[in-house]
XYZ file of C-alpha atoms in Angstrom:
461
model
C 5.010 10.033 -12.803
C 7.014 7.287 -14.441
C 9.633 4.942 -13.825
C 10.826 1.520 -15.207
C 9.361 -1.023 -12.720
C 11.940 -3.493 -11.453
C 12.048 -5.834 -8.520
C 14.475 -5.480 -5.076
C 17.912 -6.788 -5.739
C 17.973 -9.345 -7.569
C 17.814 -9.546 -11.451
C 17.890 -5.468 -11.325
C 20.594 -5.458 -8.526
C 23.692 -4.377 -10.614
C 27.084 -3.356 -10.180
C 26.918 0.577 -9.029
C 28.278 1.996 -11.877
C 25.629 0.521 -14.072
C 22.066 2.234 -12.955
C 19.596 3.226 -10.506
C 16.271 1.935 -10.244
C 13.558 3.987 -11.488
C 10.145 3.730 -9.781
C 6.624 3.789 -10.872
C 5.336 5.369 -7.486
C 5.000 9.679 -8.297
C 8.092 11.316 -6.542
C 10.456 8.403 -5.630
C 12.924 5.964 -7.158
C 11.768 2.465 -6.412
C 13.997 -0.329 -5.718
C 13.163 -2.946 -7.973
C 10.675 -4.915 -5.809
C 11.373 -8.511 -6.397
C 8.444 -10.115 -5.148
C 6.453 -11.606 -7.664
C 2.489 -11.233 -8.171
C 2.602 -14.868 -6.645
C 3.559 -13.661 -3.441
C -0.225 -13.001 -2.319
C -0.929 -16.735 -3.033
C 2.059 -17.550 -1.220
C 1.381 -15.265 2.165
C -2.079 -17.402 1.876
C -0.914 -20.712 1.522
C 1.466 -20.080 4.058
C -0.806 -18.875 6.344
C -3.058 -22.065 6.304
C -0.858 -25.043 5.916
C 1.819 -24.556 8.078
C 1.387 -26.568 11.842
C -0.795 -25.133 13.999
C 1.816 -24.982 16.716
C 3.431 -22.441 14.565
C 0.667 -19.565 14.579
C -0.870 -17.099 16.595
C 1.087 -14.922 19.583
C 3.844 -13.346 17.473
C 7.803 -14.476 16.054
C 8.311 -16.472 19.502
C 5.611 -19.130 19.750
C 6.585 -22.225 19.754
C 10.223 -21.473 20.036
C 12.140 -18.885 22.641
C 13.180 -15.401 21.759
C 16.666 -15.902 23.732
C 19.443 -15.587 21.409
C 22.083 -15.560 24.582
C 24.466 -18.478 24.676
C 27.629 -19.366 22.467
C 27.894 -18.470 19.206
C 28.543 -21.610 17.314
C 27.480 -24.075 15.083
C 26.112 -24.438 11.330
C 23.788 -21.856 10.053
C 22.045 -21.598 6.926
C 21.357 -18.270 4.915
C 19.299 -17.478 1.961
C 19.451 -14.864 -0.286
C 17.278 -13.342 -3.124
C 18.874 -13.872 -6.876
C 22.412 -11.976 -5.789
C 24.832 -15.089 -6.109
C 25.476 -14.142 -9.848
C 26.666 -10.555 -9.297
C 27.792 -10.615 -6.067
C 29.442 -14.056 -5.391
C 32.496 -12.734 -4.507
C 31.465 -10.134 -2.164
C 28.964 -12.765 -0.032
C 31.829 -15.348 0.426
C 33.749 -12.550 1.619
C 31.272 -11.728 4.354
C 31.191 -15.377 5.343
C 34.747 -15.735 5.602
C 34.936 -12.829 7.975
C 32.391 -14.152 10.048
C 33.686 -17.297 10.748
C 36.951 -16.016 11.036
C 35.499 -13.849 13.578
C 33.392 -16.525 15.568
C 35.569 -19.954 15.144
C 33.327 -22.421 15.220
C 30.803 -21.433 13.194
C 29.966 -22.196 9.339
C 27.693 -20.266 7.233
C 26.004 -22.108 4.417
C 24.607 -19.808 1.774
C 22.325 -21.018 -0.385
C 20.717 -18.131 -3.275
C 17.245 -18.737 -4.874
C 16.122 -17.144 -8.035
C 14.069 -14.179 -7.848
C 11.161 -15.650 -9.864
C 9.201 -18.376 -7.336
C 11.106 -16.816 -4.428
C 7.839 -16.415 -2.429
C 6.638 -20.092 -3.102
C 10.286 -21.104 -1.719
C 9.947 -19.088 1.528
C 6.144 -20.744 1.725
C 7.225 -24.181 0.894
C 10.249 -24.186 3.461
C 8.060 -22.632 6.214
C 5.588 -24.987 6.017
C 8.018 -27.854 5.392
C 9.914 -26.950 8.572
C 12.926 -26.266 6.642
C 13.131 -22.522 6.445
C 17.367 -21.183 6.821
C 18.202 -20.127 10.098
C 18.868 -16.376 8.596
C 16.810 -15.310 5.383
C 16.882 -12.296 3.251
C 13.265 -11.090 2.974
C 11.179 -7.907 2.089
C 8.220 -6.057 4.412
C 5.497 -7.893 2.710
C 7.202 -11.035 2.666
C 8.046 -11.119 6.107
C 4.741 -9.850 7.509
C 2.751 -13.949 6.812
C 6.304 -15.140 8.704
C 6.087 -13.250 11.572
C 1.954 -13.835 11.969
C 3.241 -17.232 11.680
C 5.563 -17.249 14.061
C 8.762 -17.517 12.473
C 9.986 -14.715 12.887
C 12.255 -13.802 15.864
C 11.528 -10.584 17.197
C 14.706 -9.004 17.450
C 13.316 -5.889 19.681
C 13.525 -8.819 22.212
C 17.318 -11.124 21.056
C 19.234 -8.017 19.227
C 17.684 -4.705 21.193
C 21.694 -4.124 21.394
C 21.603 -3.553 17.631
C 18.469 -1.163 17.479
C 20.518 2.503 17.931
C 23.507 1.332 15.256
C 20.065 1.647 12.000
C 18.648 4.278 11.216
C 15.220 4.573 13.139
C 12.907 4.595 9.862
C 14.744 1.519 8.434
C 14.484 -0.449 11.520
C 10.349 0.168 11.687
C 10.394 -0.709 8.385
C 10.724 -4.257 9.424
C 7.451 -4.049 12.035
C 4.103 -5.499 11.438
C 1.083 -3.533 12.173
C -0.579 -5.206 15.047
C 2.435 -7.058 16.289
C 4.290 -5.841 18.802
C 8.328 -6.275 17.776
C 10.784 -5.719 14.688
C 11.101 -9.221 12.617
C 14.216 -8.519 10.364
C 17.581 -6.753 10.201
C 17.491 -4.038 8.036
C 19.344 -3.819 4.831
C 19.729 -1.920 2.361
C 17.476 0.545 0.992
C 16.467 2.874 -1.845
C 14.846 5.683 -2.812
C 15.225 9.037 -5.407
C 14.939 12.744 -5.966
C 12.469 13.966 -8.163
C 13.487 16.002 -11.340
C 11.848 18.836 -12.576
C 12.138 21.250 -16.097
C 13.507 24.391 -15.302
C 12.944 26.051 -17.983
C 9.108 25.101 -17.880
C 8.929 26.017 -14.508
C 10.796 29.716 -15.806
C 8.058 29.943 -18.918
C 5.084 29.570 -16.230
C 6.543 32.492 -14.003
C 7.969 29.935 -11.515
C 10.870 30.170 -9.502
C 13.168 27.387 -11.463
C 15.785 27.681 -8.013
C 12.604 26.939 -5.551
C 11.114 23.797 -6.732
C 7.396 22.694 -5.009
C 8.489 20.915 -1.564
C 4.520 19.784 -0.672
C 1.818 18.840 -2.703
C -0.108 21.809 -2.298
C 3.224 23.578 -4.293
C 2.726 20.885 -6.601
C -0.876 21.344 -7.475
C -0.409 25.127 -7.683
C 2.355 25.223 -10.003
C 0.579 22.571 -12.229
C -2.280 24.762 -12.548
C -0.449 27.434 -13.005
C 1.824 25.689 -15.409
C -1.339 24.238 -17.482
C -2.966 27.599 -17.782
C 0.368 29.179 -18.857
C 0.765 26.396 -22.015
C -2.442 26.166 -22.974
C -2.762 22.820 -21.258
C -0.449 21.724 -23.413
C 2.026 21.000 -20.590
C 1.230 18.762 -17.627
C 2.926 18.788 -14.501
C 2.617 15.484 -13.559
C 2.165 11.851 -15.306
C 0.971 9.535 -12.949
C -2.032 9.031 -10.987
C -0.981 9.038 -6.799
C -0.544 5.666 -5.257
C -0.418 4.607 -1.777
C 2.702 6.073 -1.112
C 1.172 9.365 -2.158
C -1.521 9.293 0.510
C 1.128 8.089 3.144
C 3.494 11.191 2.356
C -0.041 13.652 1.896
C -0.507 12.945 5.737
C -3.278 10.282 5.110
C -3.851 7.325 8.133
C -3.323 4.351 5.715
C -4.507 1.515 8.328
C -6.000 1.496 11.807
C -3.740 1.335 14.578
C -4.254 -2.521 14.785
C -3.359 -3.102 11.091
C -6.770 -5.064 10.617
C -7.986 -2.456 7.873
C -7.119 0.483 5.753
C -7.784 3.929 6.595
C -6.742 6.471 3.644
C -10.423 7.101 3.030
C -9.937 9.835 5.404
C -10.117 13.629 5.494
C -6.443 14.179 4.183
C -6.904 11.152 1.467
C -9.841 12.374 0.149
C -7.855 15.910 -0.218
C -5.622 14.286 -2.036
C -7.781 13.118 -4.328
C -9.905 15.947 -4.591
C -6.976 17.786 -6.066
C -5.633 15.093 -8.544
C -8.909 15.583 -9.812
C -8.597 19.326 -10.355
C -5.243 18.584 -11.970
C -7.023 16.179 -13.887
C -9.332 18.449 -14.922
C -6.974 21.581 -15.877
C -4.447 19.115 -17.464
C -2.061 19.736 -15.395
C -2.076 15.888 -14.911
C -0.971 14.534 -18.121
C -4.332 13.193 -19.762
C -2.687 9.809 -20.146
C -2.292 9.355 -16.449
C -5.101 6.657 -16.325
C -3.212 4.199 -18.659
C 0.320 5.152 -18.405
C 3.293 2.842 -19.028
C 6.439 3.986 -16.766
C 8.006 4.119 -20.021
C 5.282 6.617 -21.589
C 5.412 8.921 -18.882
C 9.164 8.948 -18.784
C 8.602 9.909 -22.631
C 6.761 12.400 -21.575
C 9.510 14.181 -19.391
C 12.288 13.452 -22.470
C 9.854 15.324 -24.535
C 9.640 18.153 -22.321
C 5.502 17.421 -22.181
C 5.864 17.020 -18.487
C 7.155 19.545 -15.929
C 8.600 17.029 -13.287
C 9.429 13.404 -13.024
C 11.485 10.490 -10.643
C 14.479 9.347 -11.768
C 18.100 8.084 -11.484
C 21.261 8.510 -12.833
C 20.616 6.404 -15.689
C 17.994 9.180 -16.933
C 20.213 11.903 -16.715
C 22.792 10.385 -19.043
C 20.085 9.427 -21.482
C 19.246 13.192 -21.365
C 22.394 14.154 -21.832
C 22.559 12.017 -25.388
C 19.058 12.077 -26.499
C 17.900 15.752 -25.086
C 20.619 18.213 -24.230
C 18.472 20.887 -23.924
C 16.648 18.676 -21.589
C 19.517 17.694 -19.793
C 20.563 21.353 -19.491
C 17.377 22.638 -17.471
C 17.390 19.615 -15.490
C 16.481 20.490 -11.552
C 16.975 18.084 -9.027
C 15.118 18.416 -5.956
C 13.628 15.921 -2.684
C 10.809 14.008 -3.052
C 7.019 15.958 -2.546
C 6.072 15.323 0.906
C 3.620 16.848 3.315
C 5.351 14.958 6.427
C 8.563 15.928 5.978
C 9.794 12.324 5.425
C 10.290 11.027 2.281
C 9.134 7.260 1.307
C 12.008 4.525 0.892
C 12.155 0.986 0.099
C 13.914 -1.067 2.742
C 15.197 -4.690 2.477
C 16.154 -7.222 5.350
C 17.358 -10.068 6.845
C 15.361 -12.398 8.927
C 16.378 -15.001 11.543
C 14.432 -18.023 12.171
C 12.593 -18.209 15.394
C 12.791 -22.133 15.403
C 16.468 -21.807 14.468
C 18.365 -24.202 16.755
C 21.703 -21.985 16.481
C 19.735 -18.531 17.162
C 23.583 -17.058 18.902
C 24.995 -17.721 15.575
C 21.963 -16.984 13.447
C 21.527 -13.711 15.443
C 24.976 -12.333 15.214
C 24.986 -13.334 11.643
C 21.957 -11.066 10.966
C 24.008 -8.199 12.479
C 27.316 -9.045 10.885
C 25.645 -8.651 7.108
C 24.146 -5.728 7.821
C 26.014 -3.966 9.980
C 27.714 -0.124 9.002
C 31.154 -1.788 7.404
C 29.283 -4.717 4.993
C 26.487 -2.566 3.844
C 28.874 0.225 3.155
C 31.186 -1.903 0.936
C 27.866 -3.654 -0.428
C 27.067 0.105 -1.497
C 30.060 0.563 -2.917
C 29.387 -2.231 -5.423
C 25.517 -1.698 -6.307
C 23.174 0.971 -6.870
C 21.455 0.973 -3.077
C 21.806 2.739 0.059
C 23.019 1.387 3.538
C 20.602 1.323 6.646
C 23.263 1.708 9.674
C 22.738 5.230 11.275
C 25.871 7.836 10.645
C 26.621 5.701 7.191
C 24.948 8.208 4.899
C 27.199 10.798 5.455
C 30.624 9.026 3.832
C 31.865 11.055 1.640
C 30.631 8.491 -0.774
C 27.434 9.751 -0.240
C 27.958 13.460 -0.010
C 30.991 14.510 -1.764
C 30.445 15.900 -5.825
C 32.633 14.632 -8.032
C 31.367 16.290 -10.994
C 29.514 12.815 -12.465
C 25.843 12.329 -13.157
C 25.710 8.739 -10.755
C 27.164 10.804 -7.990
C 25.024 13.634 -8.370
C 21.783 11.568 -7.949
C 23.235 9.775 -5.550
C 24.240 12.437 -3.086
C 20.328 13.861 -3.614
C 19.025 10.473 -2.734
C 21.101 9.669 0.500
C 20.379 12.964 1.620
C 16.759 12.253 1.798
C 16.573 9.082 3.353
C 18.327 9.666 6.981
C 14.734 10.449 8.196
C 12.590 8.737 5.716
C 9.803 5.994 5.986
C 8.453 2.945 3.983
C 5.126 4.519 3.581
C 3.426 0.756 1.854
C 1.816 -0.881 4.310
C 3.511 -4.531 4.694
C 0.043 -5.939 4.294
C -0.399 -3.687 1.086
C -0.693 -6.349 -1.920
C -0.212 -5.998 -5.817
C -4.093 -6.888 -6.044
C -5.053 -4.088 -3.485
C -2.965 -1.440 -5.417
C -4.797 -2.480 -8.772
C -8.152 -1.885 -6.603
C -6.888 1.419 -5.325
C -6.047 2.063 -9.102
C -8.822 1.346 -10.758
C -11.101 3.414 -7.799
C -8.743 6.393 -8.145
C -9.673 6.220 -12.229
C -13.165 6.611 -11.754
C -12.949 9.521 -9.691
C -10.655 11.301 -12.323
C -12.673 10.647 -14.699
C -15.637 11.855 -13.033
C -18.276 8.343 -12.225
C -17.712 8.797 -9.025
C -16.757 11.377 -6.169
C -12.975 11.151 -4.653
C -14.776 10.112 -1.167
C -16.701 7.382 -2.480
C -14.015 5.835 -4.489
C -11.609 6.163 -1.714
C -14.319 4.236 0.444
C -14.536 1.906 -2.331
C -10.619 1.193 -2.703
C -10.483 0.608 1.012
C -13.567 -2.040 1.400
C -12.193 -3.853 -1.766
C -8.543 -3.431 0.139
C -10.290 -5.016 3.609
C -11.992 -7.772 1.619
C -8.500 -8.551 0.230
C -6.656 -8.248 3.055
C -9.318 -10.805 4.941
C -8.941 -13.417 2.359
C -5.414 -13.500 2.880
């Protein structure tokens, strides 16, 4: 399935009315991930120049975990390419704050999205990382291995019940005990589907497929009904597939991958089959996110992600399109759909860790990421927050619509990418997954492929 590939917040943050994010992953729609390819290279070098004193036992060696004292003091925080856009709103926050907490004084410093990895690195191993810092899963994971990371399941437990439970594990590292960040905003998307291909194949076009096993067995169906001349689905499945199949995706230590397993090789068993029938569009293996969303314009695909931005291009471009449009939840076998979760770090070695702490919780707690929400295409973390009217009442618009479908699914939803899950492992993954499609090699040996290529990666780094 298809999606314009961004990156989180920054240059594809925009104001709400604008768009949505559409993601590449089948079945979701992806916050634009701003980490850059570099950030691999970066989680390495970080990992092996910064000071010995700084690694091994967690977020709190070298430094305490008590946040308890005054809150006072200068504090620096860092954010991700959102100065340009959101100026305005940020020196808002800060004002409040210190209003709030005399005292204090909030520096904010904002670093452009491209390099924003090397930055983090640089500053960790330089010793001059901001006391609170605005980071994703994968780029907080080398932090907290490092040890700069303050584990906030130990300085904020307080916090944990006002987040939603899925967005505050989304900020845990496999094999760490703790949660490392603040969460923040989030994002995710409904899936649409063609009703009236779903009508021409004998389908119900008001029951949609709600697991993959629906999925498969409408494609088929669909395939056999047009010939093969209509495909269900556009994309080959990705890691957040196998998470939301039921797969294990690591051990329970986080020292390996584990979708190789009876459910993952399911998975892939059946992509094959839908391969095979074309009921997976034939194109799968080398398809752009714009290609496959072709695909759905064209009516040559039966369902598709995407955001509010797609259905006012159908509206324009394909009316009768736009006219059969279905919107329904992300395909999931767990009952949890897969989100993308951003957050806010504070600095174990901070030397104002009240402040830095409290700062943490001010930015993201229910009443700044609901006005933050109110001004950008994303989705607030705090628990009860998704069900402002904002988020649930019709208002007869195309934005709204989308919206209310994708804030409905994430109360209980999960970041199904592992935090150690790199852009170099999901090529690997990729390129195994191919094979088996295509038929050079069974779906259990390039699953056990994809994950010792995956374990060798994840060593080196």
């Amino acid at each position: 399935m298809s999606a314009r590939r961004g990156r989180p917040g920054c240059p594809q943050l925009r104001p709400a009315r604008a768009r949505l994010v559409r993601a590449k992953e089948p079945f979701t729609v992806r916050i634009a991930r701003r980490i850059s390819r570099r950030t691999v290279t970066a989680a390495v070098v970080l990992a092996t120049v910064l000071p010995l004193s700084a690694c091994g036992g967690g977020s709190d060696a070298g430094s305490s975990s008590d946040a308890s004292g005054k809150i006072e003091g200068k504090i620096t925080f860092q954010t991700w390419n959102l100065q340009a856009n959101f100026k305005d709103y940020f020196n808002g926050v800060i004002a409040d704050f210190e209003k709030k907490y005399p005292g204090t004084e909030v520096k904010w410093v904002d670093r452009p999205a491209d390099g924003y990895a090397d930055k983090i690195s640089a500053d960790a191993a330089g010793g001059t990382l901001p006391d609170v810092v605005n980071v994703s899963p994968d780029l907080l994971a080398p932090l907290v291995k490092a040890g700069l990371a303050l584990d906030l399941d130990k300085s904020a437990a307080q916090y944990r019940k006002e987040y939603l439970p899925g967005a505050w594990a989304g900020d845990q590292v496999p094999g760490v005990e703790g949660t490392y960040a603040f969460p923040w905003y989030l994002n995710t998307g409904p899936l649409f589907y063609n009703k009236r291909l779903f009508k021409d194949a004998g389908l119900d076009p008001e029951k949609p497929p709600t697991t993959y096993d629906q999925v498969f067995d409408a494609g088929l169906r669909i395939a056999k009904q047009s010939g093969g001349k209509i495909a269900t689905l556009a994309n080959v499945p990705t890691i957040e597939d196998f998470g939301r199949y039921g797969a294990q995706l690591t051990n329970k230590a986080g020292t390996g991958f584990a979708f190789n397993d009876a459910k993952g090789v399911q998975l892939l068993t059946r992509y094959k089959e839908l391969y095979d029938a074309k009921a997976l569009d034939p194109q799968a293996l080398t398809a752009t996110p714009e290609s496959a969303g072709h695909k759905f314009l064209t009516e040559s695909v039966a369902m598709n992600p995407g955001s509010a931005l797609d259905l006012g291009n159908f509206k324009k471009q394909a009316p009768n399109l736009y006219k059969n449009i279905g919107i329904t939840d992300q395909i999931t076998n767990t009952g949890k759909v897969n989100m993308y979760v951003m957050g806010v770090m504070v600095n174990s070695q901070s030397k104002r860790k009240p402040a830095a702490v409290a700062f943490g919780h001010f930015v993201t707690d229910a009443t700044r990421q609901m006005a933050f929400a109110k001004q950008v295409a994303i989705f607030p973390s705090t628990a009860g927050s998704l069900d402002d009217p904002y988020f649930t009442k019709e208002d007869g618009t195309d934005e709204t619509r989308v919206r209310i479908a994708a804030a409905k699914s994430l109360k209980n939803a999960v970041n199904y990418t592992p935090v150690q899950f790199s852009d170099q492992m999901k090529t690997a993954l990729g390129n195994e997954v191919a094979k088996a499609l295509q038929g050079k090699q069974s779906p259990k040996e390039a699953l056990d492929n994809a994950v010792k290529a995956c374990d060798r990666l994840l060593q080196q780094s």
